[in-house]
PDB file of C-alpha atoms in Angstrom:
ATOM      1  CA  GLU E 807       1.609 -14.011  11.634  1.00 53.00           C
ATOM      2  CA  THR E 808       4.756 -16.094  12.099  1.00 56.00           C
ATOM      3  CA  ALA E 809       7.417 -16.059   9.385  1.00 58.00           C
ATOM      4  CA  HIS E 810       6.757 -19.610   8.130  1.00 57.00           C
ATOM      5  CA  CYS E 811       3.054 -18.908   7.461  1.00 66.00           C
ATOM      6  CA  SER E 812       1.514 -17.077   4.541  1.00 71.00           C
ATOM      7  CA  ASP E 813       0.239 -13.569   5.185  1.00 71.00           C
ATOM      8  CA  GLY E 814      -3.099 -14.552   3.693  1.00 75.00           C
ATOM      9  CA  GLU E 815      -3.787 -16.848   6.652  1.00 81.00           C
ATOM     10  CA  ALA E 816      -3.782 -13.886   9.038  1.00 82.00           C
ATOM     11  CA  MET E 817      -6.812 -12.186   7.500  1.00 84.00           C
ATOM     12  CA  LEU E 818      -9.608 -14.355   8.888  1.00 87.00           C
ATOM     13  CA  PRO E 819      -8.241 -14.391  12.480  1.00 87.00           C
ATOM     14  CA  ALA E 820      -7.953 -10.602  12.324  1.00 86.00           C
ATOM     15  CA  LEU E 821     -11.550 -10.383  11.141  1.00 87.00           C
ATOM     16  CA  ALA E 822     -12.666 -12.655  13.965  1.00 88.00           C
ATOM     17  CA  GLU E 823     -10.870 -10.332  16.402  1.00 87.00           C
ATOM     18  CA  THR E 824     -12.938  -7.393  15.142  1.00 87.00           C
ATOM     19  CA  GLN E 825     -16.091  -9.393  15.828  1.00 86.00           C
ATOM     20  CA  LYS E 826     -15.041  -9.878  19.443  1.00 87.00           C
ATOM     21  CA  ARG E 827     -14.490  -6.144  19.774  1.00 86.00           C
ATOM     22  CA  GLY E 828     -17.793  -5.297  18.102  1.00 87.00           C
ATOM     23  CA  CYS E 829     -16.231  -3.297  15.261  1.00 87.00           C
ATOM     24  CA  VAL E 830     -16.697  -5.523  12.220  1.00 86.00           C
ATOM     25  CA  PRO E 831     -16.032  -3.455   9.057  1.00 89.00           C
ATOM     26  CA  GLU E 832     -18.498  -3.404   6.172  1.00 90.00           C
ATOM     27  CA  GLU E 833     -15.633  -3.175   3.679  1.00 90.00           C
ATOM     28  CA  LEU E 834     -12.011  -4.226   4.091  1.00 89.00           C
ATOM     29  CA  LEU E 835      -9.205  -3.147   1.737  1.00 89.00           C
ATOM     30  CA  ALA E 836      -6.271  -5.540   1.494  1.00 88.00           C
ATOM     31  CA  ASP E 837      -3.447  -6.331  -0.882  1.00 86.00           C
ATOM     32  CA  ALA E 838      -3.385  -9.321  -3.208  1.00 86.00           C
ATOM     33  CA  ALA E 839      -1.808 -11.657  -0.633  1.00 86.00           C
ATOM     34  CA  TYR E 840      -5.015 -11.522   1.431  1.00 88.00           C
ATOM     35  CA  GLY E 841      -7.417 -11.616  -1.530  1.00 88.00           C
ATOM     36  CA  SER E 842      -7.740 -15.358  -2.040  1.00 89.00           C
ATOM     37  CA  ASP E 843     -11.118 -16.717  -3.072  1.00 90.00           C
ATOM     38  CA  GLU E 844     -11.445 -18.521   0.254  1.00 91.00           C
ATOM     39  CA  ASN E 845     -10.879 -15.299   2.208  1.00 91.00           C
ATOM     40  CA  VAL E 846     -13.364 -13.395   0.050  1.00 92.00           C
ATOM     41  CA  GLN E 847     -16.059 -16.042   0.483  1.00 92.00           C
ATOM     42  CA  GLN E 848     -15.541 -16.382   4.237  1.00 91.00           C
ATOM     43  CA  SER E 849     -15.490 -12.614   4.726  1.00 91.00           C
ATOM     44  CA  GLN E 850     -18.748 -12.310   2.817  1.00 90.00           C
ATOM     45  CA  ARG E 851     -20.338 -14.898   5.099  1.00 90.00           C
ATOM     46  CA  GLU E 852     -19.162 -12.861   8.083  1.00 88.00           C
ATOM     47  CA  GLY E 853     -20.796  -9.721   6.673  1.00 89.00           C
ATOM     48  CA  THR E 854     -17.638  -8.008   5.375  1.00 91.00           C
ATOM     49  CA  ARG E 855     -16.843  -7.218   1.772  1.00 92.00           C
ATOM     50  CA  LEU E 856     -13.156  -7.919   1.130  1.00 91.00           C
ATOM     51  CA  ILE E 857     -11.754  -5.692  -1.629  1.00 90.00           C
ATOM     52  CA  ALA E 858      -8.413  -6.967  -2.921  1.00 90.00           C
ATOM     53  CA  PRO E 859      -6.785  -7.691  -6.296  1.00 89.00           C
ATOM     54  CA  THR E 860      -6.702 -11.273  -7.501  1.00 88.00           C
ATOM     55  CA  MET E 861      -3.522 -13.313  -7.642  1.00 80.00           C
ATOM     56  CA  GLY E 862      -2.391 -15.669 -10.359  1.00 68.00           C
ATOM     57  CA  LYS E 863      -3.829 -13.739 -13.267  1.00 61.00           C
ATOM     58  CA  PRO E 864      -4.080 -15.640 -16.583  1.00 59.00           C
ATOM     59  CA  LYS E 865      -2.191 -14.785 -19.731  1.00 54.00           C
ATOM     60  CA  LYS E 866      -2.742 -11.399 -21.284  1.00 54.00           C
ATOM     61  CA  LYS E 867      -5.768 -11.072 -23.504  1.00 52.00           C
ATOM     62  CA  ALA E 868      -3.481 -10.220 -26.400  1.00 53.00           C
ATOM     63  CA  GLU E 869      -1.996 -13.716 -26.127  1.00 70.00           C
ATOM     64  CA  MET E 870      -5.073 -15.803 -25.298  1.00 79.00           C
ATOM     65  CA  LEU E 871      -8.805 -15.430 -24.736  1.00 82.00           C
ATOM     66  CA  VAL E 872      -9.602 -16.352 -21.150  1.00 83.00           C
ATOM     67  CA  LEU E 873     -12.777 -16.910 -19.142  1.00 87.00           C
ATOM     68  CA  ASP E 874     -12.941 -13.180 -18.415  1.00 86.00           C
ATOM     69  CA  ASP E 875     -13.741 -12.563 -22.102  1.00 87.00           C
ATOM     70  CA  PHE E 876     -16.833 -14.798 -22.101  1.00 90.00           C
ATOM     71  CA  ARG E 877     -20.193 -13.271 -21.202  1.00 89.00           C
ATOM     72  CA  THR E 878     -21.985 -15.058 -18.366  1.00 89.00           C
ATOM     73  CA  ASN E 879     -25.288 -14.614 -16.554  1.00 89.00           C
ATOM     74  CA  ASP E 880     -26.063 -14.475 -12.844  1.00 85.00           C
ATOM     75  CA  ALA E 881     -26.352 -18.262 -12.678  1.00 85.00           C
ATOM     76  CA  GLY E 882     -22.748 -18.621 -13.849  1.00 85.00           C
ATOM     77  CA  THR E 883     -23.487 -20.164 -17.236  1.00 87.00           C
ATOM     78  CA  ILE E 884     -21.855 -18.814 -20.401  1.00 90.00           C
ATOM     79  CA  VAL E 885     -24.209 -16.795 -22.589  1.00 90.00           C
ATOM     80  CA  SER E 886     -21.835 -16.120 -25.474  1.00 91.00           C
ATOM     81  CA  CYS E 887     -18.173 -16.406 -26.427  1.00 90.00           C
ATOM     82  CA  PRO E 888     -15.936 -13.467 -27.479  1.00 88.00           C
ATOM     83  CA  ALA E 889     -17.024 -14.043 -31.090  1.00 89.00           C
ATOM     84  CA  GLY E 890     -20.676 -13.651 -30.082  1.00 90.00           C
ATOM     85  CA  GLU E 891     -21.625 -17.330 -30.503  1.00 90.00           C
ATOM     86  CA  SER E 892     -23.882 -18.940 -27.896  1.00 91.00           C
ATOM     87  CA  PRO E 893     -23.084 -22.434 -26.580  1.00 91.00           C
ATOM     88  CA  THR E 894     -25.263 -25.291 -27.768  1.00 90.00           C
ATOM     89  CA  GLN E 895     -25.390 -26.745 -24.245  1.00 89.00           C
ATOM     90  CA  VAL E 896     -24.251 -25.853 -20.713  1.00 90.00           C
ATOM     91  CA  LYS E 897     -24.091 -28.592 -18.097  1.00 90.00           C
ATOM     92  CA  ILE E 898     -23.471 -28.382 -14.370  1.00 89.00           C
ATOM     93  CA  GLY E 899     -21.769 -31.434 -12.914  1.00 88.00           C
ATOM     94  CA  LYS E 900     -22.272 -33.087  -9.539  1.00 84.00           C
ATOM     95  CA  ARG E 901     -19.479 -31.005  -8.001  1.00 85.00           C
ATOM     96  CA  GLY E 902     -20.890 -27.778  -9.417  1.00 87.00           C
ATOM     97  CA  ASN E 903     -18.412 -27.515 -12.280  1.00 91.00           C
ATOM     98  CA  PHE E 904     -19.588 -26.087 -15.602  1.00 92.00           C
ATOM     99  CA  THR E 905     -19.151 -27.470 -19.105  1.00 91.00           C
ATOM    100  CA  ALA E 906     -20.141 -25.279 -22.053  1.00 91.00           C
ATOM    101  CA  ARG E 907     -20.296 -26.980 -25.454  1.00 92.00           C
ATOM    102  CA  PHE E 908     -20.065 -25.078 -28.733  1.00 92.00           C
ATOM    103  CA  ASP E 909     -20.854 -25.988 -32.308  1.00 90.00           C
ATOM    104  CA  ALA E 910     -17.853 -27.768 -33.836  1.00 88.00           C
ATOM    105  CA  ARG E 911     -18.242 -26.254 -37.303  1.00 88.00           C
ATOM    106  CA  THR E 912     -18.480 -22.726 -35.909  1.00 89.00           C
ATOM    107  CA  CYS E 913     -15.441 -23.142 -33.650  1.00 90.00           C
ATOM    108  CA  ARG E 914     -13.386 -24.815 -36.377  1.00 87.00           C
ATOM    109  CA  HIS E 915     -13.723 -21.814 -38.686  1.00 88.00           C
ATOM    110  CA  CYS E 916     -13.605 -19.131 -35.986  1.00 89.00           C
ATOM    111  CA  GLU E 917     -11.006 -16.387 -36.380  1.00 87.00           C
ATOM    112  CA  HIS E 918     -10.102 -16.749 -32.672  1.00 86.00           C
ATOM    113  CA  ARG E 919      -9.431 -20.485 -32.941  1.00 85.00           C
ATOM    114  CA  ASP E 920      -5.650 -20.276 -32.409  1.00 85.00           C
ATOM    115  CA  TYR E 921      -5.857 -18.403 -29.097  1.00 85.00           C
ATOM    116  CA  CYS E 922      -9.283 -19.355 -27.701  1.00 87.00           C
ATOM    117  CA  GLN E 923      -9.615 -21.259 -24.457  1.00 84.00           C
ATOM    118  CA  VAL E 924     -12.337 -23.520 -25.867  1.00 88.00           C
ATOM    119  CA  GLY E 925     -10.742 -26.908 -26.511  1.00 86.00           C
ATOM    120  CA  GLN E 926     -11.672 -29.815 -28.739  1.00 83.00           C
ATOM    121  CA  GLY E 927     -12.981 -32.893 -26.957  1.00 79.00           C
ATOM    122  CA  LYS E 928     -14.378 -36.248 -28.019  1.00 76.00           C
ATOM    123  CA  THR E 929     -17.877 -34.894 -28.458  1.00 75.00           C
ATOM    124  CA  GLY E 930     -17.030 -31.449 -29.835  1.00 82.00           C
ATOM    125  CA  TYR E 931     -15.606 -28.171 -28.657  1.00 90.00           C
ATOM    126  CA  ARG E 932     -16.063 -27.378 -24.970  1.00 91.00           C
ATOM    127  CA  LEU E 933     -14.954 -25.124 -22.154  1.00 91.00           C
ATOM    128  CA  ARG E 934     -14.785 -26.432 -18.590  1.00 91.00           C
ATOM    129  CA  TYR E 935     -14.551 -24.138 -15.582  1.00 92.00           C
ATOM    130  CA  THR E 936     -15.217 -24.278 -11.880  1.00 92.00           C
ATOM    131  CA  PRO E 937     -17.279 -21.849  -9.762  1.00 91.00           C
ATOM    132  CA  LYS E 938     -14.028 -20.598  -8.237  1.00 91.00           C
ATOM    133  CA  GLU E 939     -12.551 -19.831 -11.657  1.00 90.00           C
ATOM    134  CA  LEU E 940     -15.755 -18.001 -12.562  1.00 90.00           C
ATOM    135  CA  ARG E 941     -15.640 -15.898  -9.382  1.00 91.00           C
ATOM    136  CA  LEU E 942     -12.018 -14.980 -10.039  1.00 91.00           C
ATOM    137  CA  ALA E 943     -12.840 -14.039 -13.628  1.00 89.00           C
ATOM    138  CA  ASN E 944     -15.685 -11.806 -12.449  1.00 89.00           C
ATOM    139  CA  ARG E 945     -13.381 -10.171  -9.908  1.00 90.00           C
ATOM    140  CA  ARG E 946     -10.763  -9.463 -12.569  1.00 89.00           C
ATOM    141  CA  THR E 947     -13.444  -7.818 -14.686  1.00 87.00           C
ATOM    142  CA  VAL E 948     -14.487  -5.618 -11.757  1.00 89.00           C
ATOM    143  CA  GLU E 949     -10.857  -4.661 -11.107  1.00 88.00           C
ATOM    144  CA  GLU E 950     -10.731  -2.928 -14.482  1.00 87.00           C
ATOM    145  CA  SER E 951     -13.622  -0.616 -13.567  1.00 89.00           C
ATOM    146  CA  GLU E 952     -13.185   2.964 -12.410  1.00 91.00           C
ATOM    147  CA  GLU E 953     -15.266   2.262  -9.294  1.00 89.00           C
ATOM    148  CA  PHE E 954     -12.784  -0.357  -8.092  1.00 90.00           C
ATOM    149  CA  ARG E 955      -9.764   1.865  -8.751  1.00 88.00           C
ATOM    150  CA  GLU E 956     -11.382   4.805  -6.975  1.00 88.00           C
ATOM    151  CA  LYS E 957     -12.187   2.694  -3.919  1.00 87.00           C
ATOM    152  CA  TYR E 958      -8.916   0.797  -3.802  1.00 87.00           C
ATOM    153  CA  ARG E 959      -6.708   3.881  -4.079  1.00 84.00           C
ATOM    154  CA  TRP E 960      -7.164   4.448  -0.336  1.00 83.00           C
ATOM    155  CA  ARG E 961      -5.141   1.263   0.218  1.00 82.00           C
ATOM    156  CA  SER E 962      -1.948   3.067  -0.816  1.00 74.00           C
ATOM    157  CA  GLY E 963      -2.256   5.435   2.148  1.00 73.00           C
ATOM    158  CA  ILE E 964      -1.479   2.722   4.700  1.00 78.00           C
ATOM    159  CA  GLU E 965       1.548   1.613   2.690  1.00 77.00           C
ATOM    160  CA  ALA E 966       3.089   5.061   3.170  1.00 80.00           C
ATOM    161  CA  THR E 967       2.433   4.807   6.920  1.00 82.00           C
ATOM    162  CA  ASN E 968       4.051   1.372   7.082  1.00 83.00           C
ATOM    163  CA  ALA E 969       7.102   2.692   5.221  1.00 85.00           C
ATOM    164  CA  LYS E 970       7.440   5.598   7.677  1.00 85.00           C
ATOM    165  CA  LEU E 971       7.118   3.245  10.653  1.00 86.00           C
ATOM    166  CA  LYS E 972       9.918   1.078   9.280  1.00 86.00           C
ATOM    167  CA  ARG E 973      12.136   4.018   8.378  1.00 86.00           C
ATOM    168  CA  THR E 974      11.528   6.265  11.388  1.00 86.00           C
ATOM    169  CA  LEU E 975      10.783   3.863  14.258  1.00 85.00           C
ATOM    170  CA  LYS E 976      12.762   0.868  12.905  1.00 86.00           C
ATOM    171  CA  ILE E 977       9.714  -1.346  13.264  1.00 85.00           C
ATOM    172  CA  GLY E 978      11.175  -3.853  10.827  1.00 82.00           C
ATOM    173  CA  ARG E 979      14.143  -4.666  13.126  1.00 85.00           C
ATOM    174  CA  LEU E 980      13.126  -5.185  16.746  1.00 87.00           C
ATOM    175  CA  ARG E 981      15.430  -6.153  19.591  1.00 87.00           C
ATOM    176  CA  VAL E 982      13.011  -8.660  21.101  1.00 88.00           C
ATOM    177  CA  ARG E 983      12.020 -12.202  20.213  1.00 88.00           C
ATOM    178  CA  GLY E 984       8.794 -14.087  20.673  1.00 87.00           C
ATOM    179  CA  LEU E 985       5.330 -13.323  19.341  1.00 83.00           C
ATOM    180  CA  GLY E 986       4.109 -11.720  22.575  1.00 88.00           C
ATOM    181  CA  ARG E 987       7.093  -9.414  22.971  1.00 91.00           C
ATOM    182  CA  VAL E 988       7.106  -8.449  19.298  1.00 89.00           C
ATOM    183  CA  ARG E 989       3.400  -7.619  19.450  1.00 88.00           C
ATOM    184  CA  HIS E 990       3.928  -5.517  22.577  1.00 91.00           C
ATOM    185  CA  ALA E 991       6.855  -3.625  21.027  1.00 91.00           C
ATOM    186  CA  VAL E 992       4.984  -2.950  17.791  1.00 91.00           C
ATOM    187  CA  MET E 993       1.925  -1.754  19.707  1.00 91.00           C
ATOM    188  CA  LEU E 994       3.975   0.731  21.723  1.00 92.00           C
ATOM    189  CA  LYS E 995       5.731   2.050  18.624  1.00 91.00           C
ATOM    190  CA  VAL E 996       2.444   2.496  16.760  1.00 90.00           C
ATOM    191  CA  LEU E 997       0.930   4.171  19.817  1.00 91.00           C
ATOM    192  CA  GLY E 998       3.840   6.607  19.898  1.00 90.00           C
ATOM    193  CA  TRP E 999       3.385   7.284  16.179  1.00 89.00           C
ATOM    194  CA  ASN E1000      -0.319   8.016  16.684  1.00 90.00           C
ATOM    195  CA  ILE E1001       0.460  10.440  19.510  1.00 91.00           C
ATOM    196  CA  ARG E1002       2.957  12.179  17.253  1.00 89.00           C
ATOM    197  CA  GLN E1003       0.370  12.495  14.490  1.00 88.00           C
ATOM    198  CA  VAL E1004      -2.198  13.908  16.925  1.00 89.00           C
ATOM    199  CA  VAL E1005       0.282  16.533  18.117  1.00 89.00           C
ATOM    200  CA  ARG E1006       1.049  17.519  14.519  1.00 87.00           C
ATOM    201  CA  ALA E1007      -2.651  17.808  13.731  1.00 87.00           C
ATOM    202  CA  VAL E1008      -3.307  19.972  16.796  1.00 87.00           C
ATOM    203  CA  LYS E1009      -0.341  22.213  15.991  1.00 85.00           C
ATOM    204  CA  ALA E1010      -1.550  22.603  12.404  1.00 83.00           C
ATOM    205  CA  ARG E1011      -5.037  23.541  13.597  1.00 83.00           C
ATOM    206  CA  ILE E1012      -3.708  26.064  16.121  1.00 83.00           C
ATOM    207  CA  SER E1013      -1.394  27.515  13.484  1.00 81.00           C
ATOM    208  CA  GLY E1014      -4.310  27.870  11.056  1.00 78.00           C
ATOM    209  CA  VAL E1015      -6.460  29.652  13.646  1.00 77.00           C
ATOM    210  CA  PHE E1016      -3.551  31.942  14.562  1.00 76.00           C
ATOM    211  CA  ARG E1017      -2.985  32.842  10.891  1.00 78.00           C
ATOM    212  CA  GLN E1018      -6.663  33.648  10.465  1.00 78.00           C
ATOM    213  CA  TYR E1019      -6.555  35.872  13.575  1.00 76.00           C
ATOM    214  CA  ILE E1020      -3.477  37.738  12.329  1.00 78.00           C
ATOM    215  CA  SER E1021      -5.104  38.204   8.912  1.00 77.00           C
ATOM    216  CA  TRP E1022      -8.212  39.629  10.599  1.00 76.00           C
ATOM    217  CA  ILE E1023      -6.098  42.122  12.587  1.00 75.00           C
ATOM    218  CA  VAL E1024      -4.187  43.216   9.481  1.00 74.00           C
ATOM    219  CA  ILE E1025      -7.439  43.782   7.579  1.00 76.00           C
ATOM    220  CA  ARG E1026      -8.899  45.821  10.445  1.00 73.00           C
ATOM    221  CA  LEU E1027      -5.782  47.953  10.719  1.00 70.00           C
ATOM    222  CA  HIS E1028      -5.731  48.517   6.959  1.00 69.00           C
ATOM    223  CA  ARG E1029      -9.361  49.567   6.972  1.00 70.00           C
ATOM    224  CA  GLY E1030      -8.712  51.957   9.868  1.00 65.00           C
ATOM    225  CA  SER E1031      -5.749  53.543   8.114  1.00 65.00           C
ATOM    226  CA  GLU E1032      -7.829  54.037   4.942  1.00 61.00           C
ATOM    227  CA  ILE E1033     -10.591  55.751   6.919  1.00 57.00           C
ATOM    228  CA  HIS E1034      -8.191  58.073   8.772  1.00 59.00           C
ATOM    229  CA  ARG E1035      -6.363  58.969   5.566  1.00 62.00           C
ATOM    230  CA  LEU E1036      -9.551  59.947   3.767  1.00 57.00           C
ATOM    231  CA  ALA E1037     -10.926  61.770   6.795  1.00 57.00           C
ATOM    232  CA  GLY E1038      -7.702  63.769   7.146  1.00 58.00           C
ATOM    233  CA  THR E1039      -7.748  64.682   3.446  1.00 54.00           C
ATOM    234  CA  THR E1040     -11.389  65.636   2.875  1.00 51.00           C
ATOM    235  CA  GLY E1041     -12.483  66.293   6.427  1.00 50.00           C
ATOM    236  CA  ALA E1042     -15.246  63.666   6.118  1.00 50.00           C
ATOM    237  CA  ILE E1043     -16.012  60.656   4.054  1.00 48.00           C
ATOM    238  CA  GLN E1044     -18.802  61.159   1.559  1.00 51.00           C
ATOM    239  CA  PRO E1045     -21.307  58.275   1.343  1.00 51.00           C
ATOM    240  CA  GLY E1046     -20.524  57.754  -2.332  1.00 49.00           C
ATOM    241  CA  LYS E1047     -16.775  58.430  -1.975  1.00 48.00           C
ATOM    242  CA  MET E1048     -15.831  55.365   0.047  1.00 47.00           C
ATOM    243  CA  PRO E1049     -12.833  53.423  -1.251  1.00 48.00           C
ATOM    244  CA  TRP E1050     -13.732  50.316  -3.249  1.00 44.00           C
ATOM    245  CA  ARG E1051     -12.247  47.961  -0.635  1.00 45.00           C
ATOM    246  CA  LEU E1052     -14.505  49.397   2.051  1.00 43.00           C
ATOM    247  CA  GLN E1053     -17.506  49.346  -0.258  1.00 44.00           C
ATOM    248  CA  LEU E1054     -16.976  45.655  -0.903  1.00 42.00           C
ATOM    249  CA  ALA E1055     -16.541  44.981   2.797  1.00 44.00           C
ATOM    250  CA  ALA E1056     -19.695  46.912   3.592  1.00 43.00           C
TER     251      ALA E1056
END
């Protein structure tokens, strides 16, 4: 993506590129810049679940009760407020926006009145919210779950790779200009990094096999020396006189 454009605008074109290649992912981990509601909805329509933190989080719950604290059903309507009170009426407008009305007497004497998001209107106390605000609130609730944290922790792995590419291969400061040349230079650098990682993996595997082979030889030599020592001392090894190491091995 060019420097004057937001990084979030690059997500959908990248997803379309995977469709052309026939490798559309079922799940896609991204940082908060790519996790806009529009990107999440479009990705879902394309058959990909975009997992990313939400941006523009509301005030902390210690300061103010937000939409996240209200219990809703699958249809998106509020079932109860944080105090456990159900709305007297929930309307859905022509544009799909929600309006939940609460009993004025109950809200007026509620202990959460000073920091509740329900406001006083001409016809009573009400809370207005859009489907987008509801989706973001549901996402913020999911982000607090252990399942989300366990799945999203894999995102940090690519950040370490990006840092190494910038530090080792100077990928953040290229000597070329133009989108085509920059893309070509980055691709070659990443290709070289992948080759380096493959070589390291192969060397580690060969080293592990070699260590196992050396350990096997040492164990065989040790067993042979134990047998010869006992045979030279007693003339023969009695069936019940075998050393405990050999008994375990047998």
